[in-house]
PDB file of C-alpha atoms in Angstrom:
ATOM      1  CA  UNK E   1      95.758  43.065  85.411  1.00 51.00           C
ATOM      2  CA  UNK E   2      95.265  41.941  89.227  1.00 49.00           C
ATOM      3  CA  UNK E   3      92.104  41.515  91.168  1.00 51.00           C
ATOM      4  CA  UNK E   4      91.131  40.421  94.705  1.00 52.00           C
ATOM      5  CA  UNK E   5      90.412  36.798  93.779  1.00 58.00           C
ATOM      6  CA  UNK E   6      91.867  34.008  95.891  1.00 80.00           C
ATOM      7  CA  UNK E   7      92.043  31.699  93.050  1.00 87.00           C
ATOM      8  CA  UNK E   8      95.378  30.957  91.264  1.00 92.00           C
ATOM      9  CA  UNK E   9      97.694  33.325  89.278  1.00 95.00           C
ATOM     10  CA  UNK E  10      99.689  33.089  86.207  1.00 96.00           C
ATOM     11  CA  UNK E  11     102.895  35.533  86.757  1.00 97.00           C
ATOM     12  CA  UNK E  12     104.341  36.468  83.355  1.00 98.00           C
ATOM     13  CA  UNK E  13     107.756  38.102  83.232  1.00 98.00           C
ATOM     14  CA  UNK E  14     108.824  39.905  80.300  1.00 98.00           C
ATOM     15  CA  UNK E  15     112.376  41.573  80.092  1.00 98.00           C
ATOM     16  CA  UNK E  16     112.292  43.738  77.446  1.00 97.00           C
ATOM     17  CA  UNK E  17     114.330  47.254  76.345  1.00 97.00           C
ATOM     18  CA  UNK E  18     113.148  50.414  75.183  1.00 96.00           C
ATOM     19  CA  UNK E  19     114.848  50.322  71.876  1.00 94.00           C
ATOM     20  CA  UNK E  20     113.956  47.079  70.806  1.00 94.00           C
ATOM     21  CA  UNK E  21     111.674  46.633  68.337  1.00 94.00           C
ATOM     22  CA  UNK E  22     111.100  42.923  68.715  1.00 95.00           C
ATOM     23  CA  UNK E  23     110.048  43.385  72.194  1.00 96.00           C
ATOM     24  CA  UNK E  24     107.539  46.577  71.059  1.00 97.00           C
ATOM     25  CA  UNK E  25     106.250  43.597  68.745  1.00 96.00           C
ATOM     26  CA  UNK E  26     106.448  41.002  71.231  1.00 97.00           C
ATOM     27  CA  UNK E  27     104.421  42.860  73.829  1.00 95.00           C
ATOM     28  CA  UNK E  28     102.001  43.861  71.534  1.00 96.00           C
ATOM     29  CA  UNK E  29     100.601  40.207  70.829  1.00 97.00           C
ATOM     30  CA  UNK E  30     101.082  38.967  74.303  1.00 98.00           C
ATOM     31  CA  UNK E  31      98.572  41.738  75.363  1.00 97.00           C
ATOM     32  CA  UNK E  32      96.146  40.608  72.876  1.00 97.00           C
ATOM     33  CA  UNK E  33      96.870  37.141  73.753  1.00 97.00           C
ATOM     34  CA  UNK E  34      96.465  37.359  77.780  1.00 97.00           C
ATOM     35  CA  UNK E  35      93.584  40.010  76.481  1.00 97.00           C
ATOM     36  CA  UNK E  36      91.515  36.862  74.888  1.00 97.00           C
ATOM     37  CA  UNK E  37      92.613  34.311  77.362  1.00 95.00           C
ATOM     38  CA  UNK E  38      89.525  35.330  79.429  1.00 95.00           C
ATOM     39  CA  UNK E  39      92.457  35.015  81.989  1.00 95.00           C
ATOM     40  CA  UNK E  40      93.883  38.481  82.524  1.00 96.00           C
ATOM     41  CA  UNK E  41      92.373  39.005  85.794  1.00 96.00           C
ATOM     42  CA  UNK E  42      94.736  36.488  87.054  1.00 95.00           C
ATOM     43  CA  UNK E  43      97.507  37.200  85.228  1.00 97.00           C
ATOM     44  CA  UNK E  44     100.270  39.226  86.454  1.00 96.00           C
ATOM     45  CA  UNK E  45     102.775  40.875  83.979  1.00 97.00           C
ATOM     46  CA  UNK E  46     106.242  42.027  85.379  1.00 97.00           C
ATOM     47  CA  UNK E  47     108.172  43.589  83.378  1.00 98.00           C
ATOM     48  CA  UNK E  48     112.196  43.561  83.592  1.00 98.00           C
ATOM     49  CA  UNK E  49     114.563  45.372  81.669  1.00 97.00           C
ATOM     50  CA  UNK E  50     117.560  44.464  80.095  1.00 97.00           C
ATOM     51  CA  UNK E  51     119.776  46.876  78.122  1.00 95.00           C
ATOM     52  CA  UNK E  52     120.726  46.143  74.208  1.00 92.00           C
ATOM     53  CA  UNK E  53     123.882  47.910  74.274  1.00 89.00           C
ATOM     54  CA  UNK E  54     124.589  49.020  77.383  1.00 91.00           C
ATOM     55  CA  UNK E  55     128.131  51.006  75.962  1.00 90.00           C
ATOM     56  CA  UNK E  56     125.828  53.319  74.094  1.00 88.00           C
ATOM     57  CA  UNK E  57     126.121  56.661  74.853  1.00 90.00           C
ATOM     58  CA  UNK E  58     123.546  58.833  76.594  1.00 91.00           C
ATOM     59  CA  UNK E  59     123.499  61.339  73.655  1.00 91.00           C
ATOM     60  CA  UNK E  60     120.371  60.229  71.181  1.00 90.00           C
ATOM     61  CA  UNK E  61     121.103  59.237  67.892  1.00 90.00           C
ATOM     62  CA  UNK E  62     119.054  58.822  64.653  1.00 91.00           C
ATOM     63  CA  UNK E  63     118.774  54.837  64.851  1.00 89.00           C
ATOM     64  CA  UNK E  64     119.413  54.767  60.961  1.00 90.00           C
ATOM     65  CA  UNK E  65     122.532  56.401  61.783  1.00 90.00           C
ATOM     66  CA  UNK E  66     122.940  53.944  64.769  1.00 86.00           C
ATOM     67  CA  UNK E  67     122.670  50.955  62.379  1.00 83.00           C
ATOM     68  CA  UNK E  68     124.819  52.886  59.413  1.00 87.00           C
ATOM     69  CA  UNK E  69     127.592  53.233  61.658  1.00 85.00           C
ATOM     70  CA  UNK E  70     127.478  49.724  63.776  1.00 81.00           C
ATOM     71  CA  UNK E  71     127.808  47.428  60.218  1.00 81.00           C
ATOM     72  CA  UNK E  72     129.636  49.966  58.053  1.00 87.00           C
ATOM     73  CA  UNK E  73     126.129  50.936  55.502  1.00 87.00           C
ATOM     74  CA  UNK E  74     124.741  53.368  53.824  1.00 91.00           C
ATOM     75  CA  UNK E  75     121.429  55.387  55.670  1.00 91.00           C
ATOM     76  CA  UNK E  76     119.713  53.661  52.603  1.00 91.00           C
ATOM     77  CA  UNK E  77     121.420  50.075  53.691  1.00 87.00           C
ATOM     78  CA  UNK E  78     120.751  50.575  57.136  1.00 85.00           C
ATOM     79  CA  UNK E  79     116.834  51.759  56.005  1.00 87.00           C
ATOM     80  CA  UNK E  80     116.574  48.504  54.422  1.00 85.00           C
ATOM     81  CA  UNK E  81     117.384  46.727  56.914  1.00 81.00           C
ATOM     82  CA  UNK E  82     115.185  48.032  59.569  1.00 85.00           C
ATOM     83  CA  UNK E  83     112.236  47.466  56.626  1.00 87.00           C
ATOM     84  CA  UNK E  84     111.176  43.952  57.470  1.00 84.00           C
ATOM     85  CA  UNK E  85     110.876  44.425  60.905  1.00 89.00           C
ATOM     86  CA  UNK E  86     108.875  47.885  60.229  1.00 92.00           C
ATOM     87  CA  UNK E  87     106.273  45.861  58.179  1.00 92.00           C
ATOM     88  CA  UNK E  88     105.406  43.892  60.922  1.00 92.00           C
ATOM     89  CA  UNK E  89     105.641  46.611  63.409  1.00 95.00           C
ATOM     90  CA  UNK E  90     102.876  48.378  61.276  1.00 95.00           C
ATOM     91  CA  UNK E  91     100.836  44.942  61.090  1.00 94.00           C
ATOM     92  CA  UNK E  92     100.540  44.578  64.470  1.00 95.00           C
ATOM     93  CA  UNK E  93      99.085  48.404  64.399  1.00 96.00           C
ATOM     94  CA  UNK E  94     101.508  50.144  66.184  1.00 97.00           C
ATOM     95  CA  UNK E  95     103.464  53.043  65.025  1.00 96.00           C
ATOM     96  CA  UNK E  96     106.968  52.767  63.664  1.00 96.00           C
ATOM     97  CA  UNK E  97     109.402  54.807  62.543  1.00 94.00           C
ATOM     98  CA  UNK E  98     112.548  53.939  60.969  1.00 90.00           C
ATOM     99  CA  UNK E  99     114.814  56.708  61.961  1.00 88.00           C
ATOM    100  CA  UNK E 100     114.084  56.441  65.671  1.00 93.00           C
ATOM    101  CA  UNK E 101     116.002  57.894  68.243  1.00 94.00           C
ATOM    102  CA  UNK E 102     118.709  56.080  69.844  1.00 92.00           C
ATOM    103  CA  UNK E 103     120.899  56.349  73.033  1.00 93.00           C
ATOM    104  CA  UNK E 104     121.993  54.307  76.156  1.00 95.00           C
ATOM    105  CA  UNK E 105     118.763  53.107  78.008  1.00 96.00           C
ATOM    106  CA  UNK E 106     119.796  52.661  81.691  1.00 97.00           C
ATOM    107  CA  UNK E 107     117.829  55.970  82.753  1.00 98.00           C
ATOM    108  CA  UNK E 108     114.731  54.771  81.102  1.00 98.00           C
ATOM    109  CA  UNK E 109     114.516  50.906  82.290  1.00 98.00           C
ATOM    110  CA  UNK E 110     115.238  53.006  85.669  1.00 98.00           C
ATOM    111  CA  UNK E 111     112.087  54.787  85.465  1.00 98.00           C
ATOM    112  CA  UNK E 112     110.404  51.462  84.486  1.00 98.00           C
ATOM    113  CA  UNK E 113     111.605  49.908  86.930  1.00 98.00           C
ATOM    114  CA  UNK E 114     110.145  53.131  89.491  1.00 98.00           C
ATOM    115  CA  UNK E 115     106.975  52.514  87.479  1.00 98.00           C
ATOM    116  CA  UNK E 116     106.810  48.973  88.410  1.00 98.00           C
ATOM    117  CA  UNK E 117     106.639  49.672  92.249  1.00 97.00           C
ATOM    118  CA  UNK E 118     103.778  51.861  91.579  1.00 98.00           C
ATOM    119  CA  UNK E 119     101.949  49.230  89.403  1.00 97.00           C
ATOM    120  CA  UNK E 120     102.138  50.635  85.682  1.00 98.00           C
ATOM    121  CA  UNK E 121     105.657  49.345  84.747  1.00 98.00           C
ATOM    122  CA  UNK E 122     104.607  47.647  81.835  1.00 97.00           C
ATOM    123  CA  UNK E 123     102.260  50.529  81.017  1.00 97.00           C
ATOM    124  CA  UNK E 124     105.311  52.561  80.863  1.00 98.00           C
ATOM    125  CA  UNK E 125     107.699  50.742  78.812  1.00 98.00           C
ATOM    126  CA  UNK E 126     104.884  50.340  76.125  1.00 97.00           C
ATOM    127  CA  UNK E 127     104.461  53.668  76.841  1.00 98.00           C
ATOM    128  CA  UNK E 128     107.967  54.387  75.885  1.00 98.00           C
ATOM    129  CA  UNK E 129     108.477  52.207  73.434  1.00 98.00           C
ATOM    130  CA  UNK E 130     105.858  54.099  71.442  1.00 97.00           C
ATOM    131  CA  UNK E 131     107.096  57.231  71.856  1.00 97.00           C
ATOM    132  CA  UNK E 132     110.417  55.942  70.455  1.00 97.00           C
ATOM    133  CA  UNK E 133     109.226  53.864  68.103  1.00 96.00           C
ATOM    134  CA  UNK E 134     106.548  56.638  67.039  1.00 96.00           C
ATOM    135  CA  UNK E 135     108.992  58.827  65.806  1.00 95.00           C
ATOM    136  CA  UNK E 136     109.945  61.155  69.038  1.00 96.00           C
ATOM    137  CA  UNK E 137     113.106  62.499  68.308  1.00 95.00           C
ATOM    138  CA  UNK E 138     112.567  63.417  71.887  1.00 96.00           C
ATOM    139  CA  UNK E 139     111.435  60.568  73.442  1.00 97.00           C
ATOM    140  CA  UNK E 140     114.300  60.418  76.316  1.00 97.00           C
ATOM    141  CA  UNK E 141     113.800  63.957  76.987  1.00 97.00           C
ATOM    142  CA  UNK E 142     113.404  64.242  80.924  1.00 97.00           C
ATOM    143  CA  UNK E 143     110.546  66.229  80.552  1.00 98.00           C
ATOM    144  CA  UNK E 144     108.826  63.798  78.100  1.00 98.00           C
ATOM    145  CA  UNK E 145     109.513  60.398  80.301  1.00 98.00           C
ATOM    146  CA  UNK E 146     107.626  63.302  83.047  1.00 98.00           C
ATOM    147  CA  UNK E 147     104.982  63.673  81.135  1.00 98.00           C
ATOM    148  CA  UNK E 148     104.580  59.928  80.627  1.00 98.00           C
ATOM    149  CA  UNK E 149     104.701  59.159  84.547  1.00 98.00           C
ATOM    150  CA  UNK E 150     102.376  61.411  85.292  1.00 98.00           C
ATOM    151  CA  UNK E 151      99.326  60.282  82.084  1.00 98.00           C
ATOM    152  CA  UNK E 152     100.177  56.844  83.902  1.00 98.00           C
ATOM    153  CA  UNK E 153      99.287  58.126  87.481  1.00 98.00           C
ATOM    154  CA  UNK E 154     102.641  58.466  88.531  1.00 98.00           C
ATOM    155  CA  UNK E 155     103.748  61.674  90.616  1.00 98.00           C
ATOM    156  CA  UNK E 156     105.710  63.650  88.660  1.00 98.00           C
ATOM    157  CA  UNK E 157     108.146  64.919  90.529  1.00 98.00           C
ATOM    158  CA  UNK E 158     109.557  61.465  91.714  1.00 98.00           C
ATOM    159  CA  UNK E 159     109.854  60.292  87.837  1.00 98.00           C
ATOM    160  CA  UNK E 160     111.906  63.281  87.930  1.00 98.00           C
ATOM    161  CA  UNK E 161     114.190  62.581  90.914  1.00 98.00           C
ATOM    162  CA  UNK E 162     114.870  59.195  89.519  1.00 98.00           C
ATOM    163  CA  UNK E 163     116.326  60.383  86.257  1.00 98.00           C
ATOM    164  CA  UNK E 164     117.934  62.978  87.925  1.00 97.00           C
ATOM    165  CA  UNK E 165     119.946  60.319  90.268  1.00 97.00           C
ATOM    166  CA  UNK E 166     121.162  56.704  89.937  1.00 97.00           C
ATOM    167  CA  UNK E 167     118.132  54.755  91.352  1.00 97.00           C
ATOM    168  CA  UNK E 168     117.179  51.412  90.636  1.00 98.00           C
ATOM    169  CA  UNK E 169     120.741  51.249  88.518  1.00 97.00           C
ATOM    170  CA  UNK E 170     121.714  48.075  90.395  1.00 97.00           C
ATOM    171  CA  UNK E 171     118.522  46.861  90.163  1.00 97.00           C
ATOM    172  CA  UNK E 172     118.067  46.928  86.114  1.00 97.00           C
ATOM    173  CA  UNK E 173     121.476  44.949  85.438  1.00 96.00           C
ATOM    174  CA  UNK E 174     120.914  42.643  88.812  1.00 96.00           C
ATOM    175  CA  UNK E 175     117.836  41.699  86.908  1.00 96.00           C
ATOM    176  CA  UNK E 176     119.694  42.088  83.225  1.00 96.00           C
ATOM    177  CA  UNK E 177     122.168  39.444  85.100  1.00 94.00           C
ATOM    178  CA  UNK E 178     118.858  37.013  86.305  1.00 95.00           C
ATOM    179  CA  UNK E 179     117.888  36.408  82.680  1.00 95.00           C
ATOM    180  CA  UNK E 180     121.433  35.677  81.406  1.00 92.00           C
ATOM    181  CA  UNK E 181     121.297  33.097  84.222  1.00 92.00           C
ATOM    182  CA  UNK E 182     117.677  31.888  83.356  1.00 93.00           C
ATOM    183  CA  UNK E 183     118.860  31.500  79.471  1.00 92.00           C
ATOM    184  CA  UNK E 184     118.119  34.924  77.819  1.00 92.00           C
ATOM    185  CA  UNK E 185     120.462  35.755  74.793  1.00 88.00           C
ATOM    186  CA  UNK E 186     118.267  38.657  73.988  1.00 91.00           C
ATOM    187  CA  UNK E 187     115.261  40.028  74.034  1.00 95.00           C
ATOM    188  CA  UNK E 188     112.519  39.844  74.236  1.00 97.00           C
ATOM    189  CA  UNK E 189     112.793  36.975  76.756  1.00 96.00           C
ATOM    190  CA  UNK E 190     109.400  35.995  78.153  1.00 97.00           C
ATOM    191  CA  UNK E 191     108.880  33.647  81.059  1.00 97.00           C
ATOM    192  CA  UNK E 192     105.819  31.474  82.586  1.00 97.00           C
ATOM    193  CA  UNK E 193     105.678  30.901  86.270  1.00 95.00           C
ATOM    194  CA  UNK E 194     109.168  30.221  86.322  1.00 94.00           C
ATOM    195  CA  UNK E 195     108.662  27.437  84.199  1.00 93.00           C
ATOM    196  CA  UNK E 196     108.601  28.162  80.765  1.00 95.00           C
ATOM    197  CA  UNK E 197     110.676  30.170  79.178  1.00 95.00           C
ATOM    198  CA  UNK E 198     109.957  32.079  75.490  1.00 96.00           C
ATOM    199  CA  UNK E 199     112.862  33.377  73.369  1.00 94.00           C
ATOM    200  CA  UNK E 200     112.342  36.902  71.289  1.00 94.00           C
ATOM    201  CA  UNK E 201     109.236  37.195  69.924  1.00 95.00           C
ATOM    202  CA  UNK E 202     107.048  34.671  68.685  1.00 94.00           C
ATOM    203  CA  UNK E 203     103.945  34.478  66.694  1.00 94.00           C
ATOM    204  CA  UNK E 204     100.714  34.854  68.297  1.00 95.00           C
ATOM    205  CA  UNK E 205      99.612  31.470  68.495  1.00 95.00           C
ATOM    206  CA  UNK E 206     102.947  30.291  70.325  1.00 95.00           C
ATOM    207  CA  UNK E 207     101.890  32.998  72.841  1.00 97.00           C
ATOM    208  CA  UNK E 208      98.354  31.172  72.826  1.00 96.00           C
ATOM    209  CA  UNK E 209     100.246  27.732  73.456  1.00 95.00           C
ATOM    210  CA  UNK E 210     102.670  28.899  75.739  1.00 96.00           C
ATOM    211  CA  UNK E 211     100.215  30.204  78.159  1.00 96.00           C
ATOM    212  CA  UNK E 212      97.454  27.549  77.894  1.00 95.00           C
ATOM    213  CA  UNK E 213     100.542  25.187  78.586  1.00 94.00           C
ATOM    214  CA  UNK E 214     101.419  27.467  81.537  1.00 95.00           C
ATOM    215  CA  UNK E 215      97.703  27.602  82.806  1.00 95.00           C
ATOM    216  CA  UNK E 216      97.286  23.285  82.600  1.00 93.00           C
ATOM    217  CA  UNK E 217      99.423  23.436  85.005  1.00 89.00           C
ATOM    218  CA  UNK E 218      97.676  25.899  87.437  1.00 87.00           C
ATOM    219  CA  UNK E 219      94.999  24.910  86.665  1.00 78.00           C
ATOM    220  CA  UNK E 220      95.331  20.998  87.399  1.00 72.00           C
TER     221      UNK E 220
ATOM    222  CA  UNK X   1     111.441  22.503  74.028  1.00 35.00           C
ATOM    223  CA  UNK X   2     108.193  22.806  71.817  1.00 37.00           C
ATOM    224  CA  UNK X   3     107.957  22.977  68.265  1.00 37.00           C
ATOM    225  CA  UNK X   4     106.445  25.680  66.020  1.00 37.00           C
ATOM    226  CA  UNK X   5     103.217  24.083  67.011  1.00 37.00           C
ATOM    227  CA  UNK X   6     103.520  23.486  70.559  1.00 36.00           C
ATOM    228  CA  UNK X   7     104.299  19.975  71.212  1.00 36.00           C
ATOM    229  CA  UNK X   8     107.156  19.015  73.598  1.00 36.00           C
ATOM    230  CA  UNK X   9     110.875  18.211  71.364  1.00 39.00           C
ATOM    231  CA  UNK X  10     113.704  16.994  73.077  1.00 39.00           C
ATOM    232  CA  UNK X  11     116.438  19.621  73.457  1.00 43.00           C
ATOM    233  CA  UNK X  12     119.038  19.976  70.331  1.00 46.00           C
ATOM    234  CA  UNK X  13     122.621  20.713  71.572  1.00 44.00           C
ATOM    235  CA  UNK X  14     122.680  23.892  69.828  1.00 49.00           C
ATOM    236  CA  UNK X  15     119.317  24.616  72.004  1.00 51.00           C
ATOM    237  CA  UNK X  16     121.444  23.690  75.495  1.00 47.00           C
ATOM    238  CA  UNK X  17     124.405  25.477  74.107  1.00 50.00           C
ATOM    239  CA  UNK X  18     122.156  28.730  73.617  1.00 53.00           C
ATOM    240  CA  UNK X  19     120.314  28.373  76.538  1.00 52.00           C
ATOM    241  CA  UNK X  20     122.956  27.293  79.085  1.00 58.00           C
ATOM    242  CA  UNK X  21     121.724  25.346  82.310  1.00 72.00           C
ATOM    243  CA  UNK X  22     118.305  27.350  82.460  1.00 81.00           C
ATOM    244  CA  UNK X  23     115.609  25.447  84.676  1.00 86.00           C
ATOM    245  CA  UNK X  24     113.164  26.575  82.099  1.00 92.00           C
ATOM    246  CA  UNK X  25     111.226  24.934  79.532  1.00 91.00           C
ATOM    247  CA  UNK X  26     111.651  26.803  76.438  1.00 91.00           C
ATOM    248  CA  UNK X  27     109.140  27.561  73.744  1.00 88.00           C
ATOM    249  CA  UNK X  28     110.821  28.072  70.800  1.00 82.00           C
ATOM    250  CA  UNK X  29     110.232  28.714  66.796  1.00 82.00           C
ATOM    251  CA  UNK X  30     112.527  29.656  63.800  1.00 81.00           C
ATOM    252  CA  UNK X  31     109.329  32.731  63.668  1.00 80.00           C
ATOM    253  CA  UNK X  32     110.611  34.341  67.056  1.00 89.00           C
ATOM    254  CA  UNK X  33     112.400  37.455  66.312  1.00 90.00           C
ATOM    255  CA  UNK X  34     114.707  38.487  68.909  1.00 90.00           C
ATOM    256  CA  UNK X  35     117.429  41.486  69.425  1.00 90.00           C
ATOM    257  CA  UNK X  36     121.048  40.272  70.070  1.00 85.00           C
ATOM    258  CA  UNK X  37     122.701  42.629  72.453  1.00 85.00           C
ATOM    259  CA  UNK X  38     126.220  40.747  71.774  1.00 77.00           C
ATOM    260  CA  UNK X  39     125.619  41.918  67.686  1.00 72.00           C
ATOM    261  CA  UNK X  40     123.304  44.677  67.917  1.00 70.00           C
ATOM    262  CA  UNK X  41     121.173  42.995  65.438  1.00 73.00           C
ATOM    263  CA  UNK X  42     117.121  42.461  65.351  1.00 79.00           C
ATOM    264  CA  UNK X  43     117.075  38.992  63.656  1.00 66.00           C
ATOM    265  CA  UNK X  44     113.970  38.808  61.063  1.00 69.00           C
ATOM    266  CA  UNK X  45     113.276  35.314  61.104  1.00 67.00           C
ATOM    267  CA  UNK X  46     113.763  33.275  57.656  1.00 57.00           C
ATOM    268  CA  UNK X  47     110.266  31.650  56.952  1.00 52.00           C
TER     269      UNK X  47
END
């Protein structure tokens, strides 16, 4: 969403995690929203991540399991509790699975984080987030985050080299540590210009207000 | 802060406490779902 103009931008950052559904349904409507603001030629989105549960292991899990295990329920328990959030999942029209895969996120907000040098970083954590969300039992497969990089333009090969090391590491919590500092207590955590801040995800008329608010301003 | 429908509210103290010293402006709404990494939980909001 850039172009060559001279004339003011809005920059929008969104810190966001793989596994989190709110932020898959967060994202969704502020892409529709900046979509029909007739603004997204001037409208920058960066996206930051910012790790649920960063003691996770790197070994996936089912996320039923996950949530089974974390508040002592039954897979059926744990089902129903992922239910609500599923129904709107599935309103917004993306795909959701309840029993997700789950595991420590580090490597992938790393390659986000690669992606967002090379201009698709938001691309690729929506691009993530669906494979997750979708159902991939092997969505944090190296050779399916590959496969990702490269349908998004990336080179392969250096999506590769980055979940093979530890770049960006310091870079993901640095920025994990900027929202705590700018307010976040989860995610999503949206933010204006620097200016206004927007906590989880919010309906899509908020988003609407939020960013006319955030364009008066530019605008003025 | 805003309410659910945009317009400017002053600050609760449960809104400072939450949000520390931030230099933002929040939006907020009782609709905004958000994941908690302290609890591990995806709050569905209570309508």
């Amino acid at each position: 969403m850039t172009s060559s103009s001279t004339e003011p931008r809005l920059t929008i950052e969104v810190w966001s995690d793989v596994v989190c559904p709110w932020c898959y349904i967060g994202d969704a409507r502020l892409e529709k929203v900046i979509e029909a603001s007739g603004k997204a030629d001037r409208t920058d989105v960066v996206i930051r991540g910012f790790q649920l549960d960063p003691t996770q292991s790197a070994e996936p899990v089912s996320a039923i399991d996950y949530l089974a295990g974390k508040f002592g329920k039954s897979r059926d328990e744990a089902q129903e509790m992922d239910g609500q959030v599923a129904q709107l999942a599935v309103a917004e029209g993306l795909p959701y699975t309840s029993d997700h895969p789950m595991r420590n996120t580090l490597d992938a907000l790393r390659v986000v984080h690669h992606a967002r040098e090379n201009g698709v970083g938001w691309e690729m954590m929506k691009a993530l987030q669906h494979e997750v969300f979708g159902g991939n039992q092997d969505a944090f497969a190296h050779d399916v985050i590959v496969r990702i990089g490269g349908e998004l333009g990336l080179d392969e090969s250096s999506v590769r080299e980055v979940l093979e090391g530890d770049r960006h590491a310091e870079a993901v919590i640095s920025e994990q540590q900027e929202a705590t500092a700018l307010g976040a207590r989860g995610v999503p955590f949206t933010v204006l210009d620097r200016r206004l801040g927007i906590p989880g995800a919010v309906p899509q008329e908020m988003y609407e207000q939020a960013l006319a608010q955030a364009w008066s301003t530019i605008d003025d | 802060m805003t309410d659910r429908h945009g317009a400017v509210v002053p600050a609760t103290e449960a809104d400072i406490a939450r949000t520390g010293q931030s230099p933002l402006t929040f939006v907020t709404t009782d609709d905004a779902g958000v994941c908690d990494p302290e609890t591990g939980i995806c709050v569905v909001p209570q309508r």
